[in-house]
């Protein structure tokens, strides 16, 4: 059974750099996309971005100029860095695994099946 | 960006009722790229359906999904007490990948 454990700094000041990490226990590390999602207090979910072991990354334009997601394959960990944070970055941050399930015909299924428990990040001015 | 609009915003029902949740996309999405999640307060979202209609591992068969193109539906045939939560649809059809704003199913 695959499990994700995440950690990182929970209290930041404006202009700081947010840094979170997520460790993968069980399952394969390659062959999946590793993803970060966030949820501002009382609001819905926002996809931040993803990357895989081949270095293919994709980011939400809303944060693209400030974000990077990296992998440490040897440790089976991936990390999120978000620079120049403001109060608008205050949220519950989740890491997740995105599966690409090929059926042998037609397009693959894409879905996020395993999630971390979430890390609360608060940015003060 | 593909906008996903969920309706209703809140669904007030009782245990054993049938719940029907709608998700409408601003552009056509291949079914294989549409998921539904359940989220309870203070918890991570939990995958309920992927491929618009395939139940994730361990999800009971009272949950079902349908739809194609721009209109998708999550149906809970007979609500159990543990089903009261917020439900989100989500798409991988085009980046940036987006979520609907959520439907709260409350007692």
XYZ file of N, CA, C and O in Angstrom, chain B residues 5-60:
224
model
N -17.903 23.649 -13.284
C -18.944 24.241 -12.457
C -19.803 23.140 -11.865
O -20.431 22.366 -12.600
N -19.816 23.064 -10.550
C -20.589 22.041 -9.873
C -21.906 22.611 -9.363
O -21.988 23.759 -8.932
N -22.934 21.781 -9.406
C -24.227 22.182 -8.863
C -24.920 20.972 -8.242
O -24.695 19.841 -8.672
N -25.750 21.213 -7.215
C -25.885 22.498 -6.518
C -24.685 22.761 -5.624
O -23.829 21.891 -5.467
N -24.617 23.923 -5.026
C -23.545 24.221 -4.099
C -23.688 23.417 -2.821
O -22.699 22.947 -2.254
N -24.925 23.273 -2.378
C -25.225 22.496 -1.180
C -26.439 21.624 -1.447
O -27.385 22.055 -2.100
N -26.375 20.391 -0.959
C -27.464 19.429 -1.112
C -27.857 18.973 0.296
O -27.045 18.362 0.992
N -29.060 19.315 0.704
C -29.534 18.931 2.039
C -30.419 17.700 1.920
O -31.515 17.765 1.361
N -29.939 16.590 2.450
C -30.632 15.311 2.305
C -30.586 14.545 3.624
O -29.944 14.977 4.581
N -31.241 13.402 3.636
C -31.277 12.532 4.809
C -30.629 11.202 4.458
O -30.553 10.836 3.278
N -30.171 10.472 5.479
C -29.671 9.113 5.218
C -30.713 8.301 4.463
O -31.921 8.468 4.665
N -30.227 7.477 3.557
C -31.026 6.617 2.686
C -31.598 7.374 1.481
O -32.174 6.740 0.594
N -31.412 8.696 1.425
C -31.814 9.451 0.230
C -30.848 9.190 -0.912
O -29.731 8.706 -0.720
N -31.272 9.574 -2.090
C -30.433 9.508 -3.296
C -29.863 10.892 -3.546
O -30.583 11.891 -3.470
N -28.553 10.972 -3.821
C -27.902 12.248 -4.099
C -27.423 12.271 -5.540
O -26.799 11.310 -6.007
N -27.710 13.370 -6.232
C -27.261 13.542 -7.614
C -26.501 14.847 -7.719
O -27.053 15.924 -7.485
N -25.212 14.746 -8.035
C -24.313 15.900 -8.101
C -23.886 16.095 -9.550
O -23.540 15.134 -10.237
N -23.857 17.349 -9.967
C -23.536 17.663 -11.355
C -22.211 18.399 -11.469
O -21.841 19.191 -10.583
N -21.509 18.148 -12.564
C -20.249 18.826 -12.877
C -20.287 19.168 -14.360
O -20.375 18.256 -15.199
N -20.219 20.434 -14.663
C -20.264 20.876 -16.057
C -18.941 21.552 -16.423
O -18.482 22.455 -15.706
N -18.356 21.122 -17.535
C -17.071 21.658 -17.977
C -17.251 22.706 -19.061
O -18.179 22.609 -19.879
N -16.358 23.674 -19.085
C -16.434 24.754 -20.079
C -15.950 24.300 -21.456
O -16.187 24.975 -22.453
N -15.260 23.132 -21.494
C -14.815 22.535 -22.754
C -14.979 21.017 -22.641
O -15.016 20.487 -21.539
N -15.038 20.369 -23.781
C -15.172 18.911 -23.796
C -13.969 18.247 -23.142
O -12.822 18.632 -23.398
N -14.250 17.260 -22.285
C -13.202 16.495 -21.606
C -13.378 15.024 -21.946
O -14.504 14.503 -21.920
N -12.283 14.358 -22.289
C -12.350 12.909 -22.456
C -12.701 12.283 -21.114
O -12.154 12.651 -20.073
N -13.624 11.310 -21.140
C -14.073 10.666 -19.889
C -12.925 10.152 -19.043
O -13.004 10.144 -17.802
N -11.856 9.690 -19.709
C -10.745 9.082 -18.966
C -10.050 10.063 -18.035
O -9.260 9.657 -17.184
N -10.348 11.353 -18.213
C -9.615 12.363 -17.468
C -10.464 13.061 -16.399
O -10.050 14.075 -15.858
N -11.630 12.508 -16.067
C -12.537 13.135 -15.127
C -12.639 12.285 -13.858
O -12.931 11.076 -13.918
N -12.355 12.900 -12.722
C -12.399 12.209 -11.427
C -13.354 12.914 -10.480
O -13.659 14.102 -10.649
N -13.785 12.159 -9.469
C -14.571 12.703 -8.369
C -13.878 12.380 -7.053
O -13.385 11.260 -6.861
N -13.853 13.358 -6.145
C -13.239 13.198 -4.833
C -14.248 13.541 -3.744
O -15.131 14.378 -3.928
N -14.067 12.893 -2.613
C -14.824 13.198 -1.396
C -13.858 13.798 -0.386
O -12.760 13.272 -0.197
N -14.254 14.889 0.268
C -13.399 15.465 1.300
C -14.205 15.755 2.557
O -15.259 16.381 2.500
N -13.674 15.308 3.676
C -14.262 15.603 4.980
C -13.381 16.622 5.693
O -12.189 16.737 5.369
N -13.934 17.385 6.648
C -13.177 18.460 7.299
C -11.853 17.977 7.880
O -11.797 16.957 8.574
N -10.798 18.712 7.569
C -9.482 18.403 8.107
C -8.800 17.218 7.473
O -7.728 16.799 7.931
N -9.384 16.661 6.412
C -8.801 15.485 5.760
C -8.425 15.784 4.315
O -8.909 16.738 3.714
N -7.558 14.941 3.783
C -7.223 15.035 2.363
C -8.395 14.526 1.533
O -9.191 13.698 1.994
N -8.518 15.009 0.314
C -9.526 14.447 -0.590
C -9.281 12.959 -0.798
O -8.144 12.484 -0.776
N -10.374 12.241 -1.012
C -10.313 10.795 -1.239
C -10.894 10.504 -2.612
O -12.015 10.949 -2.932
N -10.157 9.778 -3.440
C -10.616 9.443 -4.782
C -11.823 8.516 -4.701
O -11.749 7.455 -4.073
N -12.919 8.919 -5.356
C -14.130 8.117 -5.383
C -14.281 7.433 -6.744
O -14.475 6.225 -6.831
N -14.194 8.215 -7.800
C -14.349 7.712 -9.157
C -13.252 8.294 -10.035
O -12.844 9.447 -9.850
N -12.791 7.509 -11.006
C -11.934 8.030 -12.061
C -12.485 7.536 -13.389
O -13.347 6.639 -13.428
N -11.995 8.135 -14.483
C -12.551 7.768 -15.777
C -14.048 8.022 -15.839
O -14.776 7.314 -16.536
N -14.501 8.988 -15.072
C -15.897 9.425 -14.997
C -16.829 8.419 -14.320
O -17.826 8.813 -13.709
N -16.502 7.109 -14.401
C -17.464 6.134 -13.905
C -16.844 4.919 -13.220
O -17.583 4.032 -12.768
N -15.532 4.839 -13.129
C -14.872 3.687 -12.519
C -14.620 3.953 -11.036
O -13.954 4.942 -10.689
N -15.142 3.077 -10.189
C -14.940 3.272 -8.749
C -13.500 2.964 -8.355
O -12.907 1.977 -8.814
N -12.944 3.813 -7.499
C -11.611 3.563 -6.966
C -11.662 2.371 -6.009
O -12.736 1.941 -5.575
N -10.495 1.867 -5.684
C -10.402 0.705 -4.801
C -11.105 0.950 -3.476
O -10.885 1.969 -2.823
N -11.974 0.022 -3.100
C -12.636 0.098 -1.810
C -13.865 0.976 -1.752
O -14.503 1.090 -0.704
N -14.234 1.581 -2.866
C -15.415 2.458 -2.884
C -16.665 1.610 -3.107
O -16.726 0.834 -4.059
N -17.670 1.760 -2.243
C -18.879 0.925 -2.360
C -19.685 1.238 -3.611
O -19.604 2.345 -4.154
